[in-house]
Tab-separated table of C-alpha atoms and ligand atoms in Angstrom:
chain	number	residue	atom	x	y	z
A	1	UNK	CA	-2.664	16.336	4.912
A	2	UNK	CA	0.041	14.416	3.008
A	3	UNK	CA	-1.307	12.148	0.315
A	4	UNK	CA	-0.894	8.303	-0.239
A	5	UNK	CA	-0.127	6.959	-3.564
A	6	UNK	CA	-1.522	3.528	-4.496
A	7	UNK	CA	0.622	2.127	-7.250
A	8	UNK	CA	-0.068	-1.182	-8.937
A	9	UNK	CA	2.134	-2.936	-11.465
A	10	UNK	CA	-0.672	-3.941	-13.892
A	11	UNK	CA	-4.415	-3.168	-14.404
A	12	UNK	CA	-4.986	-6.747	-13.568
A	13	UNK	CA	-4.170	-5.960	-10.007
A	14	UNK	CA	-6.978	-3.482	-9.634
A	15	UNK	CA	-9.767	-5.550	-8.095
A	16	UNK	CA	-7.381	-6.995	-5.360
A	17	UNK	CA	-6.013	-3.476	-4.650
A	18	UNK	CA	-9.532	-1.783	-4.444
A	19	UNK	CA	-10.074	-2.386	-0.749
A	20	UNK	CA	-6.958	-0.302	-0.156
A	21	UNK	CA	-8.377	2.604	-2.090
A	22	UNK	CA	-11.815	2.200	-0.412
A	23	UNK	CA	-10.209	2.155	2.974
A	24	UNK	CA	-8.141	5.501	2.318
A	25	UNK	CA	-11.336	6.931	1.071
A	26	UNK	CA	-13.284	5.843	4.158
A	27	UNK	CA	-10.620	7.540	6.450
A	28	UNK	CA	-10.815	10.692	4.346
A	29	UNK	CA	-7.093	10.245	3.322
A	30	UNK	CA	-6.227	12.156	-0.052
A	31	UNK	CA	-4.910	9.565	-2.523
A	32	UNK	CA	-4.065	8.957	-6.060
A	33	UNK	CA	-4.099	5.721	-7.930
A	34	UNK	CA	-1.557	4.730	-10.680
A	35	UNK	CA	-0.447	1.963	-12.781
A	36	UNK	CA	3.286	1.867	-13.019
A	37	UNK	CA	5.575	-1.153	-13.653
A	38	UNK	CA	9.042	-1.803	-12.521
A	39	UNK	CA	9.684	-3.945	-15.732
A	40	UNK	CA	7.491	-2.257	-18.290
A	41	UNK	CA	7.761	1.357	-17.449
A	42	UNK	CA	10.825	1.552	-15.202
A	43	UNK	CA	11.641	5.259	-16.132
A	44	UNK	CA	8.127	6.325	-15.273
A	45	UNK	CA	8.177	4.464	-11.969
A	46	UNK	CA	11.501	5.993	-10.989
A	47	UNK	CA	10.313	9.454	-11.830
A	48	UNK	CA	7.243	9.008	-9.843
A	49	UNK	CA	9.312	7.836	-6.781
A	50	UNK	CA	11.881	10.493	-7.153
A	51	UNK	CA	9.340	13.341	-7.283
A	52	UNK	CA	6.705	11.813	-4.832
A	53	UNK	CA	8.012	13.718	-1.660
A	54	UNK	CA	8.004	17.087	-3.522
A	55	UNK	CA	4.518	16.239	-4.910
A	56	UNK	CA	2.956	15.995	-1.357
A	57	UNK	CA	3.022	12.201	-0.715
A	58	UNK	CA	3.675	10.782	2.680
A	59	UNK	CA	3.564	7.062	1.839
A	60	UNK	CA	3.607	4.833	-1.186
A	61	UNK	CA	1.586	1.525	-1.455
A	62	UNK	CA	3.181	-0.555	-4.128
A	63	UNK	CA	1.069	-3.579	-5.095
A	64	UNK	CA	2.624	-6.162	-7.532
A	65	UNK	CA	2.578	-9.907	-8.285
A	66	UNK	CA	5.016	-12.523	-9.486
A	67	UNK	CA	8.553	-11.085	-9.671
A	68	UNK	CA	7.281	-8.116	-7.681
A	69	UNK	CA	10.065	-5.564	-7.825
A	70	UNK	CA	7.786	-2.507	-7.876
A	71	UNK	CA	8.083	-1.587	-4.091
A	72	UNK	CA	11.780	-2.171	-4.075
A	73	UNK	CA	12.362	-0.022	-7.101
A	74	UNK	CA	10.309	2.774	-5.733
A	75	UNK	CA	12.118	2.520	-2.386
A	76	UNK	CA	15.439	2.910	-4.268
A	77	UNK	CA	14.404	6.367	-5.367
A	78	UNK	CA	12.700	7.852	-2.313
A	79	UNK	CA	13.056	8.188	1.447
A	80	UNK	CA	9.268	8.072	1.878
A	81	UNK	CA	7.992	4.891	3.593
A	82	UNK	CA	7.100	2.318	0.860
A	83	UNK	CA	4.565	-0.338	1.798
A	84	UNK	CA	4.587	-3.503	-0.297
A	85	UNK	CA	1.422	-5.307	-1.198
A	86	UNK	CA	2.039	-8.805	-2.672
A	87	UNK	CA	-0.629	-9.837	-5.158
A	88	UNK	CA	-1.545	-13.393	-5.805
A	89	UNK	CA	-1.281	-13.556	-9.456
A	90	UNK	CA	0.462	-16.857	-10.498
A	91	UNK	CA	0.602	-20.406	-10.034
A	92	UNK	CA	2.611	-19.982	-6.842
A	93	UNK	CA	-0.139	-18.539	-4.577
A	94	UNK	CA	1.397	-15.262	-4.018
A	95	UNK	CA	4.520	-16.624	-2.365
A	96	UNK	CA	6.687	-15.488	-5.214
A	97	UNK	CA	5.312	-11.820	-4.763
A	98	UNK	CA	5.634	-11.913	-0.920
A	99	UNK	CA	9.345	-13.060	-1.095
A	100	UNK	CA	10.171	-10.595	-3.845
A	101	UNK	CA	8.871	-7.710	-1.822
A	102	UNK	CA	9.721	-8.563	1.637
A	103	UNK	CA	13.228	-9.962	1.296
A	104	UNK	CA	14.780	-6.495	0.510
A	105	UNK	CA	18.596	-6.096	1.198
A	106	UNK	CA	19.855	-4.038	4.099
A	107	UNK	CA	19.316	-0.164	3.573
A	108	UNK	CA	16.291	-0.252	1.437
A	109	UNK	CA	13.192	-1.412	3.557
A	110	UNK	CA	9.924	-2.180	2.056
A	111	UNK	CA	7.222	-2.574	4.816
A	112	UNK	CA	5.356	-5.731	3.601
A	113	UNK	CA	1.722	-6.761	4.265
A	114	UNK	CA	-0.004	-10.133	3.711
A	115	UNK	CA	-0.615	-11.587	0.243
A	116	UNK	CA	-3.588	-9.652	-1.036
A	117	UNK	CA	-3.625	-7.705	2.295
A	118	UNK	CA	-4.967	-4.609	0.697
A	119	UNK	CA	-6.858	-3.083	3.707
A	120	UNK	CA	-3.885	-3.528	5.974
A	121	UNK	CA	-1.641	-1.682	3.420
A	122	UNK	CA	-4.086	1.201	3.597
A	123	UNK	CA	-4.303	1.067	7.348
A	124	UNK	CA	-0.447	1.154	7.762
A	125	UNK	CA	-0.239	4.170	5.523
A	126	UNK	CA	-2.920	5.772	7.471
A	127	UNK	CA	-0.997	5.076	10.703
A	128	UNK	CA	2.015	6.684	9.253
A	129	UNK	CA	0.175	9.792	8.264
A	130	UNK	CA	-1.565	9.817	11.733
A	131	UNK	CA	1.638	10.371	13.542
A	132	UNK	CA	1.304	14.161	12.595
A	133	UNK	CA	-2.593	14.114	12.101
A	134	UNK	CA	-4.522	13.916	15.492
A	135	UNK	CA	-7.804	13.796	13.781
A	136	UNK	CA	-6.871	10.759	11.618
A	137	UNK	CA	-5.367	9.158	14.749
A	138	UNK	CA	-8.790	9.569	16.411
A	139	UNK	CA	-10.377	7.823	13.528
A	140	UNK	CA	-7.881	4.874	13.967
A	141	UNK	CA	-8.776	4.606	17.598
A	142	UNK	CA	-12.504	4.552	16.699
A	143	UNK	CA	-11.673	1.758	14.078
A	144	UNK	CA	-9.914	-0.297	16.662
A	145	UNK	CA	-12.886	0.078	19.037
A	146	UNK	CA	-15.360	-0.999	16.230
A	147	UNK	CA	-13.284	-4.209	15.805
A	148	UNK	CA	-13.185	-4.730	19.432
A	149	UNK	CA	-16.951	-4.363	19.677
A	150	UNK	CA	-17.576	-6.703	16.782
A	151	UNK	CA	-15.544	-9.468	18.493
A	152	UNK	CA	-17.299	-8.997	21.875
A	153	UNK	CA	-20.812	-8.976	20.297
A	154	UNK	CA	-20.197	-11.748	17.912
A	155	UNK	CA	-22.974	-14.392	18.237
A	156	UNK	CA	-22.377	-18.015	17.256
B	1	RP5	C1	3.002	-7.882	-12.121
B	1	RP5	O1	2.919	-8.966	-12.921
B	1	RP5	C2	1.815	-7.096	-11.935
B	1	RP5	O2	1.769	-6.447	-10.625
B	1	RP5	C3	0.688	-8.241	-11.940
B	1	RP5	O3	0.395	-8.726	-10.665
B	1	RP5	C4	1.578	-9.363	-12.659
B	1	RP5	C5	0.884	-9.724	-13.959
B	1	RP5	O4	0.577	-8.668	-14.794
B	1	RP5	P1	-0.172	-8.663	-16.075
B	1	RP5	O5	0.610	-9.643	-17.039
B	1	RP5	O6	-1.480	-9.192	-15.760
B	1	RP5	O7	-0.146	-7.428	-16.701
B	1	RP5	O8	3.924	-6.809	-12.747
């Protein structure tokens, strides 16, 4: 199975990103976790993206806050799908991160989830991999059913 890379711009993002890592583990998706910054380690970030496809990755989750350029920079160097995860890490409640990630110019898309939407970032990556992994798709179907059952059985 292809791997998912979870990349964050700073160690300070880790607690917010952790649900994405946990979700990938829950679905049995091979993954690796990295700290790479578009601003502080631009060469390392570019190298990672350039070689990601050859290194067996199928999707990249890029979490960043403030002027959150990580996803866009990674997307510049790879044709793999890049999922942007805006982190709330400033006085602007994450709106700065969200707009920095979602407002990519034509030709270089970054699929963007909600501010701090870590679990959805992982689920989107899993959905991408599941296109060629029937067993993974079956787990996604079961997950949808669990959510449905939880709503139907919810007691107030
Ligand atoms: C971004 O700047 C990181 O993704 C983080 O969300 C934010 C703040 O980073 P630190 O100053 O805490 O390292 O690059």
